[in-house]
Coordinates of C-alpha atoms (C1' of nucleotides) in Angstrom, one line a residue:
Chain A
M1 CA 74.5 193.3 -46.3
V2 CA 77.8 193.1 -45.1
K3 CA 77.9 189.8 -44.0
A4 CA 80.5 187.8 -42.7
A5 CA 82.3 187.0 -45.9
D6 CA 82.7 190.9 -46.7
R7 CA 83.5 191.9 -43.2
A8 CA 86.5 188.9 -43.5
K9 CA 87.9 191.2 -46.7
N10 CA 88.3 194.1 -44.1
P11 CA 89.8 191.5 -41.2
A12 CA 91.5 194.4 -38.9
R13 CA 89.8 197.2 -39.5
S14 CA 91.0 199.4 -36.9
S15 CA 88.4 202.0 -36.4
V16 CA 84.5 202.2 -37.5
W17 CA 85.5 205.5 -39.2
L18 CA 87.4 204.0 -41.7
E19 CA 84.6 201.8 -43.2
K20 CA 83.0 203.8 -46.0
R21 CA 79.5 202.1 -45.7
A22 CA 76.6 204.2 -44.5
A23 CA 74.4 203.7 -41.9
R24 CA 71.7 201.3 -41.9
A25 CA 68.0 203.3 -42.3
G26 CA 66.2 201.0 -39.6
G27 CA 62.6 201.4 -40.1
G28 CA 61.8 197.8 -39.1
P29 CA 59.0 196.6 -36.5
A30 CA 61.4 197.0 -33.6
G31 CA 62.1 200.7 -34.4
L32 CA 65.7 200.0 -34.1
D33 CA 68.2 202.8 -35.3
R34 CA 71.6 203.3 -34.8
D35 CA 71.4 206.5 -32.8
R36 CA 69.0 204.4 -30.7
I37 CA 71.6 202.2 -30.2
V38 CA 74.2 204.4 -29.5
A39 CA 72.2 206.6 -27.1
A40 CA 70.9 203.3 -25.3
S41 CA 74.7 202.6 -24.7
I42 CA 75.8 205.6 -23.4
R43 CA 72.9 205.4 -20.5
M44 CA 73.8 202.0 -20.1
L45 CA 77.6 202.7 -19.9
D46 CA 76.7 205.7 -17.7
E47 CA 74.7 203.7 -15.0
E48 CA 76.3 200.1 -15.0
G49 CA 79.8 200.7 -16.1
L50 CA 81.9 199.1 -19.3
A51 CA 82.6 196.0 -17.1
K52 CA 78.7 195.5 -17.0
F53 CA 77.7 196.5 -20.8
S54 CA 77.4 193.4 -22.9
M55 CA 75.2 192.7 -26.3
R56 CA 72.6 190.6 -24.5
R57 CA 72.2 194.0 -21.8
L58 CA 71.9 196.5 -24.5
A59 CA 69.7 194.6 -26.1
A60 CA 67.4 193.8 -23.6
E61 CA 67.0 197.4 -22.9
L62 CA 66.1 197.9 -26.6
N63 CA 63.4 195.1 -25.8
V64 CA 65.2 193.4 -28.9
T65 CA 67.5 190.6 -28.9
A66 CA 71.2 190.7 -29.1
M67 CA 71.9 189.9 -32.7
S68 CA 69.6 192.2 -34.1
L69 CA 71.9 194.7 -32.8
Y70 CA 74.1 193.1 -35.6
W71 CA 72.3 194.5 -38.3
Y72 CA 73.2 198.1 -37.6
V73 CA 76.6 197.6 -36.5
D74 CA 79.5 195.2 -37.0
T75 CA 81.0 194.4 -33.3
K76 CA 80.5 195.5 -30.1
D77 CA 83.4 197.7 -30.2
D78 CA 82.0 199.7 -32.9
I79 CA 79.3 200.7 -30.8
I80 CA 81.8 201.7 -28.2
E81 CA 83.4 203.8 -30.7
F82 CA 80.1 205.4 -31.7
A83 CA 79.3 205.9 -28.3
L84 CA 82.8 207.7 -27.6
D85 CA 82.6 210.0 -30.5
A86 CA 79.2 211.0 -29.5
L87 CA 80.8 212.4 -25.8
Y88 CA 83.0 214.7 -27.8
G89 CA 79.6 216.2 -29.1
E90 CA 79.1 217.1 -25.6
I91 CA 82.0 219.5 -25.9
D92 CA 80.4 223.2 -26.2
L93 CA 82.6 224.4 -29.2
A94 CA 80.8 227.6 -29.0
A95 CA 81.5 228.4 -25.4
V96 CA 85.1 227.7 -26.1
D97 CA 85.2 230.5 -28.9
A98 CA 83.5 232.9 -26.3
A99 CA 86.6 232.6 -24.0
G100 CA 89.0 235.2 -24.6
G101 CA 92.8 234.5 -26.0
W102 CA 94.2 231.5 -26.8
Q103 CA 94.6 231.1 -23.0
G104 CA 90.8 231.0 -22.1
R105 CA 90.4 228.9 -25.2
I106 CA 93.1 226.5 -24.1
R107 CA 91.4 226.4 -20.2
A108 CA 88.0 226.2 -21.8
L109 CA 88.5 223.5 -23.9
A110 CA 90.9 221.6 -21.1
L111 CA 88.3 221.8 -18.7
A112 CA 85.4 220.8 -20.8
F113 CA 87.4 217.6 -22.0
R114 CA 88.2 217.0 -18.1
R115 CA 84.3 217.2 -17.1
M116 CA 83.4 214.9 -20.1
L117 CA 85.6 212.3 -19.1
V118 CA 85.1 212.5 -15.5
R119 CA 81.0 212.3 -16.1
H120 CA 81.5 209.0 -18.2
A121 CA 83.9 207.0 -16.3
W122 CA 83.9 204.7 -19.6
A123 CA 85.4 207.0 -21.6
S124 CA 89.0 207.5 -20.8
P125 CA 89.8 203.8 -21.0
C126 CA 88.2 203.9 -24.8
A127 CA 89.5 206.9 -25.8
G128 CA 92.8 205.6 -24.7
S129 CA 92.8 202.7 -26.9
Y130 CA 90.6 203.9 -29.9
L131 CA 91.8 206.1 -32.9
N132 CA 89.5 209.2 -31.7
I133 CA 89.1 210.0 -35.4
G134 CA 85.2 210.1 -35.3
P135 CA 83.3 213.9 -37.0
N136 CA 83.0 214.9 -33.3
A137 CA 86.5 213.9 -31.8
I138 CA 88.0 215.3 -35.1
A139 CA 86.0 218.9 -34.5
V140 CA 87.5 219.1 -30.9
G141 CA 91.0 218.0 -32.2
T142 CA 90.3 221.1 -34.8
K143 CA 89.5 223.7 -32.1
I144 CA 92.3 222.5 -29.9
Q145 CA 94.8 223.2 -33.2
E146 CA 93.4 226.6 -33.7
A147 CA 93.9 227.4 -30.0
I148 CA 97.5 226.0 -29.9
R149 CA 98.1 227.9 -33.1
D150 CA 97.5 231.1 -31.7
T151 CA 99.8 230.8 -29.2
G152 CA 102.8 232.1 -31.4
L153 CA 105.1 228.9 -30.9
P154 CA 107.2 227.9 -34.0
L155 CA 105.4 225.1 -35.9
H156 CA 107.5 222.5 -34.8
G157 CA 106.8 223.0 -31.3
L158 CA 102.8 222.9 -32.3
P159 CA 102.2 219.0 -32.0
G160 CA 104.5 218.8 -28.9
A161 CA 102.5 221.7 -27.2
M162 CA 99.2 220.2 -28.2
S163 CA 100.4 216.9 -26.4
A164 CA 101.7 218.6 -23.4
V165 CA 98.0 220.4 -22.8
F166 CA 95.7 217.7 -23.6
Q167 CA 97.7 214.2 -23.4
F168 CA 97.8 216.1 -19.6
V169 CA 94.0 216.4 -19.7
Y170 CA 93.6 212.7 -20.7
G171 CA 95.9 211.8 -17.6
Y172 CA 94.0 213.9 -15.2
G173 CA 90.8 213.1 -16.4
T174 CA 91.4 209.3 -16.4
L175 CA 93.0 209.4 -12.9
E176 CA 90.0 211.5 -11.7
S177 CA 87.5 209.4 -13.3
Q178 CA 89.0 205.9 -12.4
F179 CA 89.4 207.0 -8.7
G180 CA 85.4 208.0 -8.5
R181 CA 84.1 205.2 -10.2
R182 CA 86.6 202.7 -7.9
A183 CA 85.1 204.9 -4.9
A184 CA 81.7 204.4 -5.7
E185 CA 82.4 200.6 -6.5
A186 CA 83.2 200.4 -3.4
G187 CA 80.6 202.4 -1.8
M188 CA 82.3 204.8 -0.2
S189 CA 82.8 208.9 -0.4
Q190 CA 85.9 209.7 -2.4
D191 CA 87.4 211.3 0.8
D192 CA 87.3 207.6 2.9
F193 CA 88.5 206.0 0.0
F194 CA 91.6 208.3 -0.6
T195 CA 92.1 207.8 3.3
E196 CA 91.8 204.2 2.6
A197 CA 94.3 204.0 -0.6
V198 CA 97.0 206.2 1.5
S199 CA 96.7 203.5 4.4
A200 CA 98.0 201.1 2.3
F201 CA 101.8 202.7 2.4
R202 CA 101.3 204.8 5.7
D203 CA 101.0 201.6 8.0
D204 CA 103.8 199.9 5.9
P205 CA 107.2 200.4 8.3
E206 CA 109.2 199.9 5.2
F207 CA 107.6 203.4 3.7
A208 CA 108.2 205.0 6.8
V209 CA 110.8 207.1 5.3
Q210 CA 108.7 207.8 2.3
V211 CA 106.0 209.0 4.4
A212 CA 107.7 211.1 6.0
D213 CA 108.5 212.9 2.9
M214 CA 104.8 213.0 1.8
K215 CA 103.1 214.0 5.3
E216 CA 103.9 217.4 4.7
I217 CA 102.4 217.3 1.2
L218 CA 99.5 214.9 2.5
D219 CA 98.7 217.4 5.5
E220 CA 98.2 219.9 3.1
R221 CA 96.4 218.6 1.0
V222 CA 93.7 217.1 3.9
S223 CA 93.6 220.7 5.4
H224 CA 92.8 222.5 2.0
G225 CA 89.5 220.4 1.9
S226 CA 87.7 217.4 0.3
V227 CA 88.9 215.4 -2.8
S228 CA 86.8 217.3 -5.1
D229 CA 88.2 220.5 -3.9
I230 CA 91.7 219.1 -4.3
W231 CA 91.0 218.0 -8.2
E232 CA 89.9 221.6 -8.9
R233 CA 92.5 223.2 -7.7
D234 CA 95.7 220.8 -8.9
F235 CA 94.1 221.0 -12.2
A236 CA 93.9 224.8 -12.4
Y237 CA 97.7 224.8 -11.0
A238 CA 98.9 222.3 -13.6
L239 CA 96.9 224.5 -16.3
D240 CA 98.8 227.7 -15.2
I241 CA 102.1 225.8 -15.4
L242 CA 101.3 224.8 -18.9
I243 CA 100.3 228.2 -20.2
A244 CA 103.6 229.6 -18.3
G245 CA 105.5 227.5 -19.9
I246 CA 104.0 227.9 -23.3
E247 CA 104.2 231.6 -23.1
V248 CA 108.3 231.3 -22.1
M249 CA 108.6 229.0 -25.3
A250 CA 106.8 231.6 -27.3
A251 CA 108.9 234.2 -26.4
R252 CA 112.3 232.6 -26.8
T253 CA 111.5 232.0 -30.2
E254 CA 110.3 235.1 -30.9
Chain B
M1 CA 93.6 179.4 3.1
V2 CA 91.3 182.1 2.5
K3 CA 88.7 180.7 0.7
A4 CA 85.3 182.1 -1.0
A5 CA 84.0 182.6 2.6
D6 CA 86.7 184.9 3.5
R7 CA 87.1 186.5 0.2
A8 CA 83.4 187.4 0.8
K9 CA 84.0 189.4 3.8
N10 CA 85.8 192.1 1.8
P11 CA 83.6 191.9 -1.1
A12 CA 84.8 194.9 -3.1
R13 CA 88.6 195.2 -2.0
S14 CA 90.1 197.8 -4.6
S15 CA 93.5 196.8 -4.6
V16 CA 95.7 193.5 -4.2
W17 CA 97.7 195.9 -1.9
L18 CA 95.1 196.7 0.5
E19 CA 95.1 193.0 1.5
K20 CA 96.8 192.3 4.2
R21 CA 97.6 188.3 3.5
A22 CA 101.2 187.5 2.7
A23 CA 102.2 185.4 -0.2
R24 CA 101.7 181.6 -0.7
A25 CA 104.7 179.8 -0.2
G26 CA 104.4 177.2 -3.6
G27 CA 107.0 174.3 -3.0
G28 CA 104.4 172.3 -4.6
P29 CA 104.5 169.4 -7.1
A30 CA 104.1 171.6 -10.1
G31 CA 106.4 174.3 -8.9
L32 CA 104.3 177.2 -8.9
D33 CA 105.0 180.2 -6.9
R34 CA 103.6 183.6 -7.2
D35 CA 106.4 185.3 -8.9
R36 CA 106.7 182.7 -11.6
I37 CA 103.0 183.7 -12.1
V38 CA 103.5 186.9 -12.4
A39 CA 106.5 186.5 -14.8
A40 CA 105.0 184.4 -17.0
S41 CA 101.9 187.0 -17.1
I42 CA 104.3 189.9 -18.1
R43 CA 105.6 187.7 -20.9
M44 CA 102.1 186.6 -22.5
L45 CA 100.7 190.1 -22.0
D46 CA 103.7 191.5 -23.9
E47 CA 103.3 188.9 -26.5
E48 CA 99.5 188.5 -27.1
G49 CA 98.0 191.3 -25.1
L50 CA 95.4 192.1 -22.4
A51 CA 92.6 190.7 -25.0
K52 CA 93.8 187.4 -25.2
F53 CA 95.3 187.0 -21.9
S54 CA 93.4 184.5 -19.8
M55 CA 93.8 182.3 -17.1
R56 CA 93.4 179.1 -19.3
R57 CA 95.9 180.2 -21.6
L58 CA 98.2 181.2 -18.6
A59 CA 97.7 178.0 -16.7
A60 CA 98.6 176.3 -20.1
E61 CA 101.9 178.2 -20.2
L62 CA 103.2 177.0 -16.8
N63 CA 101.7 173.6 -17.6
V64 CA 99.0 173.5 -15.1
T65 CA 95.1 173.7 -15.0
A66 CA 93.5 177.4 -14.3
M67 CA 92.2 176.4 -11.1
S68 CA 96.0 176.0 -9.6
L69 CA 96.4 179.5 -10.0
Y70 CA 93.7 180.4 -7.6
W71 CA 95.7 179.1 -4.9
Y72 CA 98.2 181.9 -5.3
V73 CA 95.9 184.7 -6.2
D74 CA 92.4 185.8 -5.8
T75 CA 91.4 187.0 -9.0
K76 CA 92.6 187.6 -12.3
D77 CA 92.6 191.1 -11.6
D78 CA 95.3 190.9 -8.8
I79 CA 97.6 188.8 -11.2
I80 CA 97.4 192.1 -13.6
E81 CA 97.9 194.2 -10.6
F82 CA 100.9 192.7 -9.4
A83 CA 101.9 192.2 -13.0
L84 CA 101.9 196.2 -13.4
D85 CA 103.4 196.9 -10.3
A86 CA 106.4 195.0 -11.4
L87 CA 106.8 196.8 -14.5
Y88 CA 107.7 199.9 -12.0
G89 CA 110.4 197.7 -10.9
E90 CA 111.7 198.3 -14.2
I91 CA 112.1 202.0 -14.0
D92 CA 115.8 202.2 -12.7
L93 CA 115.8 205.0 -10.0
A94 CA 119.6 204.8 -9.4
A95 CA 119.9 205.9 -13.0
V96 CA 117.7 208.8 -11.8
D97 CA 119.6 210.0 -9.3
A98 CA 122.6 210.5 -11.6
A99 CA 120.9 213.1 -14.0
G100 CA 121.5 216.5 -12.5
G101 CA 119.2 218.7 -11.0
W102 CA 115.2 218.7 -10.6
Q103 CA 115.0 219.2 -14.3
G104 CA 117.3 216.5 -15.4
R105 CA 115.2 214.0 -12.6
I106 CA 112.4 215.0 -13.9
R107 CA 112.9 214.6 -17.6
A108 CA 114.6 211.3 -16.5
L109 CA 112.1 209.8 -14.5
A110 CA 109.4 211.1 -17.3
L111 CA 111.5 209.2 -20.1
A112 CA 111.8 206.1 -18.0
F113 CA 108.2 205.7 -17.8
R114 CA 107.2 206.6 -21.2
R115 CA 109.7 203.9 -22.2
M116 CA 108.3 201.4 -19.9
L117 CA 104.5 202.1 -20.9
V118 CA 105.4 202.0 -24.8
R119 CA 107.6 198.7 -24.2
H120 CA 104.1 197.0 -22.7
A121 CA 101.6 198.0 -24.6
W122 CA 99.1 196.6 -21.8
A123 CA 100.4 198.6 -19.3
S124 CA 98.5 201.9 -19.5
P125 CA 95.1 200.6 -19.7
C126 CA 96.0 198.9 -16.4
A127 CA 98.0 201.8 -14.7
G128 CA 94.6 204.0 -15.7
S129 CA 91.8 201.9 -14.0
Y130 CA 94.2 200.3 -10.6
L131 CA 95.1 202.2 -7.7
N132 CA 99.0 202.1 -8.3
I133 CA 99.7 201.6 -4.7
G134 CA 102.2 198.7 -4.7
P135 CA 105.6 198.7 -3.7
N136 CA 107.6 199.5 -6.6
A137 CA 104.8 202.1 -8.1
I138 CA 104.9 203.8 -4.4
A139 CA 109.0 203.9 -4.9
V140 CA 108.5 205.4 -8.2
G141 CA 105.9 207.9 -6.7
T142 CA 108.1 209.0 -4.1
K143 CA 111.4 209.7 -6.4
I144 CA 109.0 212.0 -8.4
Q145 CA 108.0 213.7 -5.4
E146 CA 111.2 214.3 -4.4
A147 CA 112.0 216.0 -8.1
I148 CA 109.2 218.2 -7.8
R149 CA 110.1 219.0 -4.5
D150 CA 113.1 220.2 -5.5
T151 CA 111.8 222.6 -8.0
G152 CA 111.1 225.1 -5.5
L153 CA 107.1 225.8 -6.1
P154 CA 104.9 226.7 -3.4
L155 CA 103.7 223.5 -1.3
H156 CA 100.1 224.0 -2.5
G157 CA 101.6 223.6 -6.0
L158 CA 103.1 220.3 -5.7
P159 CA 100.5 218.4 -6.4
G160 CA 99.4 220.4 -9.2
A161 CA 103.1 220.1 -10.5
M162 CA 103.4 216.3 -10.3
S163 CA 100.1 216.0 -12.5
A164 CA 100.8 218.0 -14.8
V165 CA 104.1 216.2 -15.6
F166 CA 103.3 212.7 -15.3
Q167 CA 99.7 212.8 -16.2
F168 CA 101.1 214.0 -19.2
V169 CA 103.5 211.4 -19.4
Y170 CA 100.8 208.9 -18.6
G171 CA 98.7 210.2 -21.5
Y172 CA 101.4 210.5 -24.0
G173 CA 102.7 207.2 -23.4
T174 CA 99.2 205.7 -23.7
L175 CA 98.8 207.4 -26.9
E176 CA 102.0 206.1 -28.4
S177 CA 102.1 202.5 -27.0
Q178 CA 98.2 202.3 -28.4
F179 CA 99.1 203.5 -31.6
G180 CA 101.9 201.4 -32.0
R181 CA 99.8 198.4 -30.6
R182 CA 97.0 198.8 -33.5
A183 CA 99.7 199.7 -36.0
A184 CA 100.9 196.2 -35.0
E185 CA 97.4 194.5 -34.9
A186 CA 96.8 195.7 -38.8
G187 CA 100.2 194.4 -39.5
M188 CA 101.4 197.7 -40.5
S189 CA 104.3 200.2 -40.2
Q190 CA 103.7 203.1 -37.7
D191 CA 104.1 205.0 -40.9
D192 CA 101.5 203.1 -43.1
F193 CA 99.2 203.5 -40.7
F194 CA 99.5 207.1 -39.8
T195 CA 98.6 208.1 -43.3
E196 CA 95.5 205.5 -43.5
A197 CA 94.2 207.2 -40.0
V198 CA 94.6 210.6 -41.4
S199 CA 93.2 209.6 -44.4
A200 CA 89.5 209.3 -42.4
F201 CA 89.1 212.7 -42.4
R202 CA 91.4 214.2 -45.5
D203 CA 89.0 212.3 -48.2
D204 CA 86.2 213.8 -46.3
P205 CA 85.1 216.9 -48.2
E206 CA 83.1 217.9 -44.7
F207 CA 86.4 218.5 -43.3
A208 CA 88.1 220.1 -46.0
V209 CA 88.7 223.4 -44.4
Q210 CA 89.9 221.9 -41.6
V211 CA 91.9 219.9 -43.2
A212 CA 93.5 223.0 -44.8
D213 CA 94.0 224.2 -41.1
M214 CA 96.1 221.0 -40.5
K215 CA 97.8 220.8 -43.9
E216 CA 100.7 223.1 -42.7
I217 CA 101.2 221.0 -39.1
L218 CA 101.0 217.6 -41.3
D219 CA 103.3 218.4 -44.0
E220 CA 105.8 219.8 -41.2
R221 CA 105.4 216.5 -39.6
V222 CA 105.8 214.4 -42.6
S223 CA 109.0 216.6 -43.6
H224 CA 110.5 215.7 -40.2
G225 CA 110.9 212.1 -40.6
S226 CA 109.6 208.8 -39.5
V227 CA 106.7 208.9 -37.0
S228 CA 109.1 207.3 -34.5
D229 CA 111.1 210.1 -34.8
I230 CA 108.3 212.3 -34.4
W231 CA 107.2 210.9 -31.0
E232 CA 110.6 211.7 -29.8
R233 CA 110.5 215.2 -31.0
D234 CA 106.9 216.2 -29.6
F235 CA 107.8 214.6 -26.2
A236 CA 111.1 216.5 -25.5
Y237 CA 109.3 219.7 -26.8
A238 CA 106.6 219.2 -24.1
L239 CA 108.8 218.5 -21.3
D240 CA 110.8 222.1 -22.5
I241 CA 107.1 223.3 -22.0
L242 CA 106.4 221.8 -18.6
I243 CA 110.2 222.5 -17.4
A244 CA 109.8 226.1 -18.3
G245 CA 106.7 226.5 -17.1
I246 CA 107.3 225.1 -13.4
E247 CA 110.5 227.6 -13.4
V248 CA 108.4 230.6 -14.1
M249 CA 105.9 229.8 -11.0
A250 CA 108.4 228.9 -9.2
A251 CA 110.0 232.2 -9.6
R252 CA 107.0 234.2 -9.3
T253 CA 106.2 232.7 -5.8
E254 CA 110.1 233.7 -4.4
Chain C
dC1 C1' 50.9 185.8 -56.8
dT2 C1' 56.0 185.6 -56.6
dG3 C1' 60.7 187.2 -55.9
dG4 C1' 63.7 190.3 -53.1
dG5 C1' 65.5 193.3 -50.1
dT6 C1' 64.9 194.5 -44.9
dC7 C1' 65.2 193.3 -40.3
dT8 C1' 64.6 190.1 -36.5
dC9 C1' 65.2 186.0 -34.0
dG10 C1' 66.7 180.9 -32.2
dT11 C1' 69.9 178.4 -31.8
dA12 C1' 75.1 177.4 -31.1
dC13 C1' 80.3 177.5 -30.6
dA14 C1' 84.2 178.6 -28.4
dC15 C1' 85.5 180.8 -24.7
dC16 C1' 85.4 183.6 -20.3
dG17 C1' 86.6 184.0 -14.8
dT18 C1' 86.1 181.3 -11.2
dA19 C1' 82.8 178.3 -7.6
dC20 C1' 83.2 174.0 -5.1
dA21 C1' 84.5 169.6 -4.2
dA22 C1' 87.4 165.7 -4.4
dG23 C1' 91.5 164.3 -4.2
dG24 C1' 96.7 163.2 -4.0
dG25 C1' 101.3 163.7 -1.4
dC26 C1' 103.8 165.3 2.0
dT27 C1' 105.0 165.9 7.0
dC28 C1' 104.1 165.4 11.9
dT29 C1' 101.9 162.9 15.7
dC30 C1' 101.0 158.8 18.5
Chain D
dG1 C1' 103.7 151.5 10.6
dA2 C1' 98.7 154.0 11.1
dG3 C1' 96.1 158.0 11.2
dA4 C1' 95.4 162.9 11.0
dG5 C1' 96.1 167.4 8.7
dC6 C1' 97.6 170.5 5.7
dC7 C1' 99.4 171.9 1.0
dC8 C1' 98.9 172.1 -3.7
dT9 C1' 96.4 170.7 -8.0
dT10 C1' 92.7 169.0 -10.3
dG11 C1' 87.8 168.0 -12.5
dT12 C1' 83.3 169.3 -13.1
dA13 C1' 80.3 173.0 -13.7
dC14 C1' 77.6 177.6 -13.7
dG15 C1' 76.5 181.4 -16.0
dG16 C1' 78.2 184.5 -18.4
dT17 C1' 80.2 186.9 -22.9
dG18 C1' 80.9 187.7 -28.4
dT19 C1' 79.1 186.7 -32.2
dA20 C1' 78.6 183.0 -36.9
dC21 C1' 74.8 180.9 -39.2
dG22 C1' 70.4 180.2 -41.2
dA23 C1' 65.5 180.3 -40.8
dG24 C1' 61.8 183.1 -40.8
dA25 C1' 58.4 187.6 -40.8
dC26 C1' 57.6 191.8 -43.2
dC27 C1' 56.7 194.9 -46.9
dC28 C1' 57.1 196.6 -51.8
dA29 C1' 58.1 195.9 -56.9
dG30 C1' 57.2 193.1 -61.0

DNA sequence: CTGGGTCTCGTACACCGTACAAGGGCTCTC
DNA sequence: GAGAGCCCTTGTACGGTGTACGAGACCCAG
């Protein structure tokens, strides 16, 4: 029974997870349920994207009216925050433990995180602007901390190292997933889309000099294979750099 | 005179910059102008945020009706894309050249990029989902390529190295700016906001074990100073890792 | 039978992006 | 001077959005 009046007491709550109230039971005639709402949301977000996702459409999917959802949830943002945390749950932490050494665990975590972002193109805009303090996000964060802690870096370097690796993964996953999303929306393959995007400045005489500089890199890129091969290769190389860098910094302070 | 019919021929154009049409002159009675529109947009976005930014509000700011804007611009998204590119123009590339060595130039570029993202909290959600192929973005990208090229890394490693550094900066800037934005929206200092966010799991008995693991890091963090000091320190350390990693990888292939 | 909680729905409000057509004012041509 | 035509601005309208509010429908306890 948290109605508007109660909600108004907490006007700028910055995350659902800071709300202490428990989830609604949900044995009503419509068979609604917070978990069902979140699951349906993820399905719709995956299929139609963040832009088309609306309370009315979600409600229709669940054979219910929009306002029914508000019994289980305070705002649309809360649904998205729940959905986002559920995505963190897709990351298989047991598999991470199976990898050997902190290097292996960091690689495994980075890859799983990146794959999650790419699989759900709506996730990275959300992850970027919410707090990510749900239980699944925290669990992933803890695993990350454990891995970073084992690098042998000094205490004051641990947060920086965590950022170096996982803010990179977030950025990379964002780039990759949004590129894929826009290509799909334009009805093109990623390869065609890449060609079109490059054409924006390749054809512009003002950028002729710059293009000459880039040409070598672009050519190497194209000759290497498809865009999706490139995503893999560059990601792997970046991780190599990061791990090498951590090893060096750890050795320096021994 | 690109009207709806013409626009429909290019239904899913993925960037303003792929449009060939030149900007509208704009000597009309209202003194409107694409540059004026973009400048006003940046001002409003800085002050009120992406969520409150609307065509009607922007038009009111310019003493004009919403539909007038559509003479100079095809969609709201186009305005944002123009505004975003203008932000890249704030990055002082001449100052970057003044820094010594590729290490210095990478540090200078990274810092300037991060500062830009933090100064304009609306920028990182946008930068994440648009293509960033406007003239200013390309100019920055070119400077980045030049710096990376001088690292001595093999050709096939250059894109990965670029990503390692600048997707990290993007991710870090996103985290920092969105954290600042949410704190401001909640009417708190970043320090208070941080405390509240941590409390979400610190108080939860389920996470007691995890918190024990984190405690050392959190304590070190708090003892080090304010949140904004921490942002600086961790960013610097992450860049140290990245540069060390690049140096190692370059040496390996010599 | 009568509450009162749990859940769903209908209606309504303010706001959004933008399509469309109707102008006003200017300049250029006859 | 009259008219045509372009540049720019506006009014109105459509189909959406999130969600506040109040009215019910159902069920279970007293």
